[in-house]
Coordinates of C-alpha atoms in Angstrom, one line a residue:
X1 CA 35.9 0.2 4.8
X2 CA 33.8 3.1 6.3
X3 CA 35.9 6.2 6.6
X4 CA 36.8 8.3 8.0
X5 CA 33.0 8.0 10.1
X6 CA 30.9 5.4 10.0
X7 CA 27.1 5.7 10.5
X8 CA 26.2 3.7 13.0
X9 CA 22.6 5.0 14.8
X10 CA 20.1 7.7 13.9
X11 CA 22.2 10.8 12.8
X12 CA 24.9 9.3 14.6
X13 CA 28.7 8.8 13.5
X14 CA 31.3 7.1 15.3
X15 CA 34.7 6.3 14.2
X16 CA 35.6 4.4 11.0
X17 CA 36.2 0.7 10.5
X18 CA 38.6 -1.0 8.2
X19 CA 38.1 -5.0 7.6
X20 CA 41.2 -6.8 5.9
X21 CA 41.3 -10.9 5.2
X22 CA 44.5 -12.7 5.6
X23 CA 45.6 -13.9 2.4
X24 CA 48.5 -17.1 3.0
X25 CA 52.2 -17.4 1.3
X26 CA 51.6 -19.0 -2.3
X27 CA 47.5 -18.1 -1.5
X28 CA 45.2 -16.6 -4.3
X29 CA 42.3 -14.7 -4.1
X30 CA 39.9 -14.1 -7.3
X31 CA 37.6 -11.1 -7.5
X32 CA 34.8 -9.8 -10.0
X33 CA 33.9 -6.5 -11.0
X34 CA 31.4 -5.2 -13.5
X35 CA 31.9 -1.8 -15.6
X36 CA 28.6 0.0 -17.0
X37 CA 29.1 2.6 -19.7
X38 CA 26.5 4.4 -21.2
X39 CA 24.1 7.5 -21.8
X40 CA 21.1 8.2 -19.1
X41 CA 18.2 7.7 -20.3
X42 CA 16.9 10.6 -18.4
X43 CA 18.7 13.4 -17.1
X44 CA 19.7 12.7 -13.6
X45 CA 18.6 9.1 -14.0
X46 CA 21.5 6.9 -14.8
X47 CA 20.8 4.3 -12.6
X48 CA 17.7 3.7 -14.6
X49 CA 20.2 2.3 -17.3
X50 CA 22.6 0.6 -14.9
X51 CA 19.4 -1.5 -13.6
X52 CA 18.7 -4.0 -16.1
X53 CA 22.2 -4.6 -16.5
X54 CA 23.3 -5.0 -12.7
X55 CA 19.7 -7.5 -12.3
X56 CA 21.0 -9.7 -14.9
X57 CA 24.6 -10.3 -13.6
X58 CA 24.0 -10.7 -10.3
X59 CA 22.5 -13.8 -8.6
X60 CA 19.4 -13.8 -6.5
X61 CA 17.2 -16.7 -7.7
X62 CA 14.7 -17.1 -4.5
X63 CA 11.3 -18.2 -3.9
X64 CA 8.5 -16.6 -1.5
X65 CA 9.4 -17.6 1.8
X66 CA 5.4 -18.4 2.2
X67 CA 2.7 -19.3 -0.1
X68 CA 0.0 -16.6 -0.5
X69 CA -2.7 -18.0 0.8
X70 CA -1.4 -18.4 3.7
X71 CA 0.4 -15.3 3.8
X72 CA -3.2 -13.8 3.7
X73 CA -4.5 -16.4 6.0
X74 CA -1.8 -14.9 9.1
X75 CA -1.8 -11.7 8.1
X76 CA -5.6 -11.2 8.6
X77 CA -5.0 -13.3 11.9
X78 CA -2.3 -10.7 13.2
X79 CA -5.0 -8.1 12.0
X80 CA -8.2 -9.9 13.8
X81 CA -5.7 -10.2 17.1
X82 CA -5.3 -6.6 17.6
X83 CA -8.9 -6.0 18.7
X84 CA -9.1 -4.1 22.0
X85 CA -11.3 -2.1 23.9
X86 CA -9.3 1.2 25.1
X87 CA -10.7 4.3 26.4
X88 CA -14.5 3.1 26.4
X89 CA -14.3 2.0 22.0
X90 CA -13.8 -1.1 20.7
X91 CA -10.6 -0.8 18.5
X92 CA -7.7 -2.7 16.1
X93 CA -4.5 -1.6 17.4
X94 CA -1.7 -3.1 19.1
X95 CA 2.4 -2.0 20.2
X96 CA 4.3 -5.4 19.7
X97 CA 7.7 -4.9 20.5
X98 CA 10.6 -5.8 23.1
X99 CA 12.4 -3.7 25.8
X100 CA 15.4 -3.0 23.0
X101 CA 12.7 -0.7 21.6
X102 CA 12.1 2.0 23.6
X103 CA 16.1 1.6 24.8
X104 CA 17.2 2.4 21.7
X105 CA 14.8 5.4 21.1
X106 CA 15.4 6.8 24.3
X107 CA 12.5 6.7 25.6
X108 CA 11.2 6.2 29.8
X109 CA 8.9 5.0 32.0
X110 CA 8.2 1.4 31.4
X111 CA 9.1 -2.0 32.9
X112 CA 12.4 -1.3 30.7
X113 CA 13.9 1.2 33.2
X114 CA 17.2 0.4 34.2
X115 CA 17.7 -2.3 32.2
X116 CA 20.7 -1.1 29.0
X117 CA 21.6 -3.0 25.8
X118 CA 24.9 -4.3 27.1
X119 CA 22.6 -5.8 30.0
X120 CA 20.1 -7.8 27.6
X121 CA 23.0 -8.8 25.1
X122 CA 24.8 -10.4 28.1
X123 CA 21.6 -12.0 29.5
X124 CA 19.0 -12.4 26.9
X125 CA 16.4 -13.3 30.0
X126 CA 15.7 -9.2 30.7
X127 CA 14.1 -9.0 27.8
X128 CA 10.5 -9.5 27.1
X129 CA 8.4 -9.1 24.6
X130 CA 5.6 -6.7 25.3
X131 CA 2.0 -6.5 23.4
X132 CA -0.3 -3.1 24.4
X133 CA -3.6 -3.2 23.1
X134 CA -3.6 0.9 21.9
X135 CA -6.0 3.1 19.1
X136 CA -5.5 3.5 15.6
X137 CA -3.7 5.7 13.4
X138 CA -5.1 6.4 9.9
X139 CA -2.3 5.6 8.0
X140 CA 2.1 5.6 8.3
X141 CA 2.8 2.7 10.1
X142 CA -0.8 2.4 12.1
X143 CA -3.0 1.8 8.8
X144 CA -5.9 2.1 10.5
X145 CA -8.3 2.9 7.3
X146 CA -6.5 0.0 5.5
X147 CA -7.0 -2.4 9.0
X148 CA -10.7 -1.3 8.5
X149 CA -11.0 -2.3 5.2
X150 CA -9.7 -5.4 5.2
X151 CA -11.5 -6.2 8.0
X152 CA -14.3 -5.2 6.5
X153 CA -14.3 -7.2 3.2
X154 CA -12.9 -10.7 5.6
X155 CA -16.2 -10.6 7.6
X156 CA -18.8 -9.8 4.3
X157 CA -16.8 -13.0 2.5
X158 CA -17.0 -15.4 5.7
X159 CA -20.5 -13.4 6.3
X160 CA -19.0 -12.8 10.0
X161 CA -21.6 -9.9 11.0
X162 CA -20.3 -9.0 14.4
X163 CA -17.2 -8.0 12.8
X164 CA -18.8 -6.2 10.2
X165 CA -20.9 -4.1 12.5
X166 CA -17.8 -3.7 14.8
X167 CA -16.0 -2.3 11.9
X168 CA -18.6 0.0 10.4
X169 CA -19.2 1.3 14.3
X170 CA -15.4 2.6 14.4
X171 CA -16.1 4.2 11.1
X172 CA -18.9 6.1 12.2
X173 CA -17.6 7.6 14.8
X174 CA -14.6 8.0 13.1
X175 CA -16.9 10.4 10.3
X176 CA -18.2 11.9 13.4
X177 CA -14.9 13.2 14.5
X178 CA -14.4 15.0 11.2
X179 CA -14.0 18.9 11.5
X180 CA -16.0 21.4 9.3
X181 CA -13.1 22.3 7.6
X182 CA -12.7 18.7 6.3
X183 CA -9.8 17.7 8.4
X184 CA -9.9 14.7 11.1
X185 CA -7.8 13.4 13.7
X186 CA -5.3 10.7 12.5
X187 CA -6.2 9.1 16.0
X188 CA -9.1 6.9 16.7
X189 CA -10.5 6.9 19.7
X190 CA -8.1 9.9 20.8
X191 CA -8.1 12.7 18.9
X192 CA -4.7 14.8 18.3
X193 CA -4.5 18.2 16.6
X194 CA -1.5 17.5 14.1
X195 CA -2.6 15.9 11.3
X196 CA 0.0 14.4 8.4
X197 CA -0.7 14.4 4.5
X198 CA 0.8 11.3 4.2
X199 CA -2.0 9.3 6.7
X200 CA -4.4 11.6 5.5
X201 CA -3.7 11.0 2.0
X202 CA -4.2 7.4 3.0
X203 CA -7.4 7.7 4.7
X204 CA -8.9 9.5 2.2
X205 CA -8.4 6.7 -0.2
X206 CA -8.9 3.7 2.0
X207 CA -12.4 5.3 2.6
X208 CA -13.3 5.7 -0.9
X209 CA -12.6 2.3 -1.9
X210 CA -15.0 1.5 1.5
X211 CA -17.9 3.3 0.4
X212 CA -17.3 1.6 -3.0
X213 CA -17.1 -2.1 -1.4
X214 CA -20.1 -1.3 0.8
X215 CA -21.7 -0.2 -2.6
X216 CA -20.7 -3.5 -4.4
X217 CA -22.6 -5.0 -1.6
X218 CA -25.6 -3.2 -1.9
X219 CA -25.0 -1.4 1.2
X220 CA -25.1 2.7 1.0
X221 CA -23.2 4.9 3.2
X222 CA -23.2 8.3 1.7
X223 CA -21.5 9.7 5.0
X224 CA -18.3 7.3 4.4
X225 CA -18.5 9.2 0.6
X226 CA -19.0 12.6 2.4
X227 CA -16.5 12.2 5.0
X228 CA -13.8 11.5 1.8
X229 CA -15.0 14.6 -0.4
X230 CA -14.5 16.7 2.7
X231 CA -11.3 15.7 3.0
X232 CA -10.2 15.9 -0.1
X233 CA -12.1 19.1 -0.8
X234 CA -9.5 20.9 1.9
X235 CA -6.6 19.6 -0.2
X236 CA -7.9 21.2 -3.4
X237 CA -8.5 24.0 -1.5
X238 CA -5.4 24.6 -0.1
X239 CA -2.8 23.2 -3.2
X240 CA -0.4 25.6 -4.7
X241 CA 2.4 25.0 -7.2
X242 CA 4.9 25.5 -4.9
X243 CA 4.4 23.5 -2.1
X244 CA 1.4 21.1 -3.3
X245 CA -0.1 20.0 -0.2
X246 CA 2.5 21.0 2.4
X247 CA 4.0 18.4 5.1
X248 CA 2.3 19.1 8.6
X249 CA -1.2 21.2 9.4
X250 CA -3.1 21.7 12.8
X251 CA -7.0 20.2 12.5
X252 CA -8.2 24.1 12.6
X253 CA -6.1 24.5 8.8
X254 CA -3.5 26.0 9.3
X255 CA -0.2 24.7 7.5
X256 CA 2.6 23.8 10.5
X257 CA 5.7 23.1 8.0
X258 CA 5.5 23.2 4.5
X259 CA 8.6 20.8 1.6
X260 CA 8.9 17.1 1.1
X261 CA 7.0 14.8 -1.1
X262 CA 4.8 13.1 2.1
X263 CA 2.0 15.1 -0.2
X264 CA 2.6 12.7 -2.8
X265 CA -0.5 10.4 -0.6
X266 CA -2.6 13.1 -1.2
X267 CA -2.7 13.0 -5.1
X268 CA -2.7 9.1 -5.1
X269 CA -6.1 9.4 -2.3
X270 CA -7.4 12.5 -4.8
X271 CA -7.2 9.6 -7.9
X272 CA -9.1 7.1 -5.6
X273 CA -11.6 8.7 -5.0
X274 CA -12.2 10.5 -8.3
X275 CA -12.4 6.6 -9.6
X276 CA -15.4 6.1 -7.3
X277 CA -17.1 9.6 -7.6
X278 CA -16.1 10.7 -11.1
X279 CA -15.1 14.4 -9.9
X280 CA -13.0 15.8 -12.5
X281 CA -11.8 18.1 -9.7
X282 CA -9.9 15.8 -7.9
X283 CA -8.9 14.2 -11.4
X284 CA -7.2 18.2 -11.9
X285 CA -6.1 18.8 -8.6
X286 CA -4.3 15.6 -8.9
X287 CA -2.8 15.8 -11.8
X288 CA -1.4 19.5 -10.9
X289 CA 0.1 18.2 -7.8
X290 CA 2.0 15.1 -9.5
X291 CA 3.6 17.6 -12.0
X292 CA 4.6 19.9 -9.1
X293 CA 6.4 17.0 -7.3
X294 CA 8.0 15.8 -10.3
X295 CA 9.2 19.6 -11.4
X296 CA 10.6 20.2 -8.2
X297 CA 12.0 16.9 -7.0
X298 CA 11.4 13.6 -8.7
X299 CA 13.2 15.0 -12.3
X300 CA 16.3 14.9 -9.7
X301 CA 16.0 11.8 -8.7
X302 CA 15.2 12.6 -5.2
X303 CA 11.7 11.8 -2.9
X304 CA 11.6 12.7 0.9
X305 CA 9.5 13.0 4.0
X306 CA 7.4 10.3 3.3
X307 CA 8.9 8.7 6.0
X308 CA 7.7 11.0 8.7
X309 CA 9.6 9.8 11.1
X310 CA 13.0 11.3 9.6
X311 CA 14.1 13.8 7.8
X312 CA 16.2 12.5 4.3
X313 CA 15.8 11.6 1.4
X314 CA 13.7 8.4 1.3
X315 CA 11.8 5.3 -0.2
X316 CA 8.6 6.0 0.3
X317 CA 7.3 8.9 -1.0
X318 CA 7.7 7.7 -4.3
X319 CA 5.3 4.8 -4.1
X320 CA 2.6 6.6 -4.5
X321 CA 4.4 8.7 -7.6
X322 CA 4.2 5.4 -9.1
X323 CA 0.8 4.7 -8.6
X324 CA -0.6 7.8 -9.3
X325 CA 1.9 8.0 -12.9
X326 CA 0.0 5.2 -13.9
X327 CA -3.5 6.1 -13.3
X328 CA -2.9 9.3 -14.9
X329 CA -1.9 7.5 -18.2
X330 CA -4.4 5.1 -18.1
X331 CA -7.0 8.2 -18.0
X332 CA -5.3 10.6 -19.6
X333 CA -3.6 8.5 -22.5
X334 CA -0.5 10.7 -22.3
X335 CA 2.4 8.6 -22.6
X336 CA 4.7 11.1 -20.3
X337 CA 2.8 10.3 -17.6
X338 CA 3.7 6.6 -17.8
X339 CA 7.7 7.3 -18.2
X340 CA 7.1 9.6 -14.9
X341 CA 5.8 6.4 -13.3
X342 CA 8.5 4.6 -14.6
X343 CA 11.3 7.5 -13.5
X344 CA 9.3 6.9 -9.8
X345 CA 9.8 3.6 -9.9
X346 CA 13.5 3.6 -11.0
X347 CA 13.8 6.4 -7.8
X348 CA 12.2 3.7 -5.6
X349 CA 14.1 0.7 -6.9
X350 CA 17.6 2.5 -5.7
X351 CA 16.6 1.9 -2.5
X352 CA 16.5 -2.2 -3.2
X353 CA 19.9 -4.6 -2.8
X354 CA 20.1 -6.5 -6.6
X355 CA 22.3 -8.6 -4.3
X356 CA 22.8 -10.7 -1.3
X357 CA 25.5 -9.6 1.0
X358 CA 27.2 -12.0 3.0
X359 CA 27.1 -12.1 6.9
X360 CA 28.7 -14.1 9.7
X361 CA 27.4 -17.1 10.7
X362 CA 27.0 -15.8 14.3
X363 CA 24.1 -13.5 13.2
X364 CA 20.5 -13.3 12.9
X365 CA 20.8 -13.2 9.0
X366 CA 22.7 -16.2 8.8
X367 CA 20.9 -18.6 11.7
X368 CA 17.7 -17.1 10.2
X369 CA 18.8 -18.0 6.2
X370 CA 17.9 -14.7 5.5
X371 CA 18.6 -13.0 2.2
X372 CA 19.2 -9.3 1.1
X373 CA 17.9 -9.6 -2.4
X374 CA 15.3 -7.8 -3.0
X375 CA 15.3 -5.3 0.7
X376 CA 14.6 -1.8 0.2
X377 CA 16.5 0.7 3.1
X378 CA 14.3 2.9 4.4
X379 CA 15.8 6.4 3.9
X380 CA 19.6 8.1 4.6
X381 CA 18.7 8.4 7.7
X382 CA 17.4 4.8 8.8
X383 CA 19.9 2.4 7.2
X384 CA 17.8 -0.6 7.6
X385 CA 15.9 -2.6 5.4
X386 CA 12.1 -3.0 5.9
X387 CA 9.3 -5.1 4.4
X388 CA 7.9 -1.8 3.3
X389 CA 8.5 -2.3 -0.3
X390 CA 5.5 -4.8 -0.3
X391 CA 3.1 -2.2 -1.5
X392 CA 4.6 -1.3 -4.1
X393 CA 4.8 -4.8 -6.4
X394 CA 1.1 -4.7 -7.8
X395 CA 1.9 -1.1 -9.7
X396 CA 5.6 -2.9 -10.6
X397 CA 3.9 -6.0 -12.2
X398 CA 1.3 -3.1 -14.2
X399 CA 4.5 -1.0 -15.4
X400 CA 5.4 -4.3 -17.2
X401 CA 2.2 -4.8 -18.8
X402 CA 2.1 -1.5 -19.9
X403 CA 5.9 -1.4 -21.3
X404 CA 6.9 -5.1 -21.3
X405 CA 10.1 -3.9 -19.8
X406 CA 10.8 -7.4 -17.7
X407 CA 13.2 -5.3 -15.1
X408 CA 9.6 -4.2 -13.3
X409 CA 8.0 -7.9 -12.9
X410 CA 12.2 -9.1 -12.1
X411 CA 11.6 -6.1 -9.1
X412 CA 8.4 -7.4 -8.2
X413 CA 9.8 -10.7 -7.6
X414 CA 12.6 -10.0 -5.8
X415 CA 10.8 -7.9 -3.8
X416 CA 7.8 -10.1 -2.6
X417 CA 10.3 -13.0 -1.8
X418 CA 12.4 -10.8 -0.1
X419 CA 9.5 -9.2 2.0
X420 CA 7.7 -12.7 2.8
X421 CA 10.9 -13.8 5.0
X422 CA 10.8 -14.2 8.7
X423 CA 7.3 -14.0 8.4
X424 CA 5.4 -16.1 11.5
X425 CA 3.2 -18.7 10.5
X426 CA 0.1 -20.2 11.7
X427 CA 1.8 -21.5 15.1
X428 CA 3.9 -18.2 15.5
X429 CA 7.3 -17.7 15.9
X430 CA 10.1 -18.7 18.7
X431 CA 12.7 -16.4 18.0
X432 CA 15.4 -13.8 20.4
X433 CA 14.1 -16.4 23.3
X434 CA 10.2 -14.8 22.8
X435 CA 7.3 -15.9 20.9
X436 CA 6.0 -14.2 18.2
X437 CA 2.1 -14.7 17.1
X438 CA 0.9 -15.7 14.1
X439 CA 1.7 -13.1 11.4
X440 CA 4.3 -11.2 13.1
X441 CA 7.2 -9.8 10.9
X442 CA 9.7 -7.7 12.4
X443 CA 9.9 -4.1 10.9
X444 CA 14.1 -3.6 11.0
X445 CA 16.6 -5.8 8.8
X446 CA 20.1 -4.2 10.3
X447 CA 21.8 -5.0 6.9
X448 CA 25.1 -2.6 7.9
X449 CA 26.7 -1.7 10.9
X450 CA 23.4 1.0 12.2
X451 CA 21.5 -0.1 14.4
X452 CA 19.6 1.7 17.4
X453 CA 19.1 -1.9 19.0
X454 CA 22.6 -3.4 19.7
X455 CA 25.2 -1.8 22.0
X456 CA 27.9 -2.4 19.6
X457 CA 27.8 -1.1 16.2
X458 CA 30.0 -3.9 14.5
X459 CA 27.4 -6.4 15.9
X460 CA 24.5 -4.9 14.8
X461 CA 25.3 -5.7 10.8
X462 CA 23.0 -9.1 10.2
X463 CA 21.0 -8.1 13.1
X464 CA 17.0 -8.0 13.4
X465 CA 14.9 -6.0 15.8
X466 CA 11.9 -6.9 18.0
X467 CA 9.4 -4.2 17.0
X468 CA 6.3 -6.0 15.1
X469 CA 4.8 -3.5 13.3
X470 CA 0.8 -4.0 12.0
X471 CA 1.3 -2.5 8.6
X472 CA 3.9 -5.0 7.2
X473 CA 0.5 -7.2 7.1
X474 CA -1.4 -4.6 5.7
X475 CA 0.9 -4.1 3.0
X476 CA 0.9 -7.7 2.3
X477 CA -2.6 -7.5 2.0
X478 CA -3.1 -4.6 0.0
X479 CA -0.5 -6.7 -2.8
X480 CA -2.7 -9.7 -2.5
X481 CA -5.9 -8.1 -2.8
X482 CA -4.8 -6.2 -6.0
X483 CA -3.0 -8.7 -7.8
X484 CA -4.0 -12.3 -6.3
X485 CA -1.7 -15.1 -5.8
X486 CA 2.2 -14.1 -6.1
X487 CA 3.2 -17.9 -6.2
X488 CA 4.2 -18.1 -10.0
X489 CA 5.0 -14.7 -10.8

């Protein structure tokens, strides 16, 4: 039952639904329900007790979908596919997605025109998938740093120079786009004025851990190491207790709209780099900034805007709180920082099903064996699952090394398989009646009846979208990298 609305698109309601089954004469049914009593361990954090418990009664014994190798082996395929050359620069960015995409977002101009959801559903043959070679973003959903770097160490293993050097080109003239003020474009080639903490926070650590590679390989870039203090020296500038590193500034400096936790990147780039330079000033600023997002939102058990494209309460702004609670404790040695991670990572883990739901055999869930276990939703605002939850298992699996508390390597678990499903492998993937290359995920897992895809609401529960986005491999990557092979966890 959803009443009396049920939420059924992007901040849209429609009426409620009621589902009954039809029990027979002399029929019986049995049902199970499970009780927790008990005292929160933290204020505001009762689920953190609830956890554990509700992990080991419920079933959800699965396996990766994919081993990691080979996980790593499509991933940096889909990755080394997106080259293009756009707007005179060579680039690694591509749009993968079908025509429900831009339908369902409302958006014009394209071979799509004309064509509705009800059309598509009724003949599957209007729809196409569609792949635009397009620039990068720095971070969100473009990853462009994190592309980069990968990239980068692929082609210094396999000793693949033109790579490199193709690489290292777009990082130059990515340096050189870099204002005096120490803010740069989250666009490469094409610059735009609006720049995100969240991408920046990301680029600022992506590049740090570059410079330190190139290092490693006895290659020095001091601009790459310049380019990341610049950055980084704006945010140190520009923190206050009140609104740490606020949510949206112009590239001239000046703060556009100010709340949320998107900031939250910033602090987990200002620890980064502080690891490679050893600047106690971004060790300070850092720590300041995590104890302002904890004071004003994270003690309540809330994170938002680190989904930029909404505005809720969400998943992913407190990945980095998680990251950045343990690196604080490991340099620190103050054990509060370490039950903040963990309070971040009970926060994140609401967002993930301890359960598989059940779905009709008609729908993509179903044909595709695909199980809930493990999915993290998005936000209030996006009711779908995503793969997104990938980044976060390397800092799950250190929380239980540093507490032995097995509910944080159970999560991790759970959530690699969960993310590795419907993965395309090395032949790609045949699936909606399109072909999906090598590496491909889809981005939306329609676990409930919202969807922006499907016509009808009550068909879109079970449903998954066409819209391959390139950092569900980046994220994968990212896991790999840090922690090695997930096979036997």
């Amino acid at each position: 039952m959803e009443a009396p609305l049920s939420y059924t698109g992007k901040n849209r309601m429609t009426e409620g639904f009621r589902e009954y089954f039809d029990l027979p004469s002399g029929g019986s049914v049995e049902l199970s329900c499970f009780l927790y009593s008990g005292r929160p361990r933290w204020e505001c954090y009762g689920f953190a007790s609830v956890l554990p418990v509700a992990l080991s009664v419920l079933h959800h014994e699965h396996l990766p979908a994919m081993a990691t190798a080979d996980v790593r082996e499509v991933c940096l395929h889909y990755l080394q596919s997106a080259r293009n050359e756009t707007m005179g620069a060579v680039s690694f960015g591509a749009e993968c997605r079908d025509y429900t995409h831009p339908i369902g977002n409302d958006q014009r101009g394209g071979p799509w025109e004309g064509i509705t959801l009800e059309a598509i559903e009724a003949n599957p043959s209007l729809n196409h998938m569609m792949y635009k070679p397009c620039g990068m973003g720095m971070g969100f959903s473009s990853q462009g740093m994190m592309i980069l770097r990968m990239l980068l160490r692929d082609a210094l293993d396999e000793g693949n120079e033109e790579q490199a050097d193709e690489v290292l080109q777009i990082l130059e003239n990515w340096v050189r786009m870099q204002r005096p003020n120490g803010l740069v474009s989250l666009w490469y080639p094409k610059e735009r004025e609006e720049a995100d903490p969240s991408s920046l926070g990301w680029g600022m650590g992506e590049m740090a851990k570059i410079y330190a590679l190139l290092s490693e390989r006895g290659m020095e870039c001091p601009d790459f190491l310049t380019f990341t203090r610049k950055l980084a020296d704006f945010f140190v500038e520009h923190f206050s207790e009140e609104d740490p590193f606020g949510r949206l500034w112009t590239l001239d400096g000046e703060k556009k709209a100010s709340g949320g936790c998107n900031g939250s990147f910033v602090a987990k780039g200002l620890l980064e780099l502080y690891e490679v330079c050893g600047d106690g000033r971004y060790l300070t600023c850092a720590r300041k900034a995590y104890e302002a997002y904890f004071r004003r939102d994270l003690r309540f058990f809330r994170c938002s805007a680190g989904a930029i494209d909404c505005d809720s309460v969400d998943k992913e702004s407190a990945f980095p709180l998680i990251y950045s609670g343990l690196a604080l404790w490991k340099e620190l040695g103050e054990r509060r920082y370490l039950e903040m991670a963990e309070q971040a990572a009970f926060y994140f883990l609401s967002w993930m099903f301890c359960y598989d739901a059940a779905y009709e055999e008609t729908s993509d869930f179903a044909r595709m064996g695909y199980f809930t276990s493990g999915g993290t939703v998005v936000s209030a605002e996006h009711q779908c699952i995503d793969p997104y939850a990938s980044v976060a298992v390397p800092d799950l699996l250190d929380l239980y090394a540093q507490t032995g508390e097995a509910v944080w390597k159970q999560a991790a678990h759970m959530i690699w398989a969960n993310t590795t499903q419907c993965l395309a492998g090395k032949q790609g993937m045949h699936f909606h009646g399109m072909e999906r290359p090598a590496g491909a995920q889809n981005e939306c897992f329609a676990q409930t009846v919202w969807s922006k895809y499907r016509s009808n609401p009550r068909e879109s529960r079970g449903h998954m979208n066409d819209f391959i986005g390139i950092w569900l491999c980046c994220f994968k990557l990212y896991t790999i990298e840090r922690v090695g092979t997930l096979d036997e966890m």
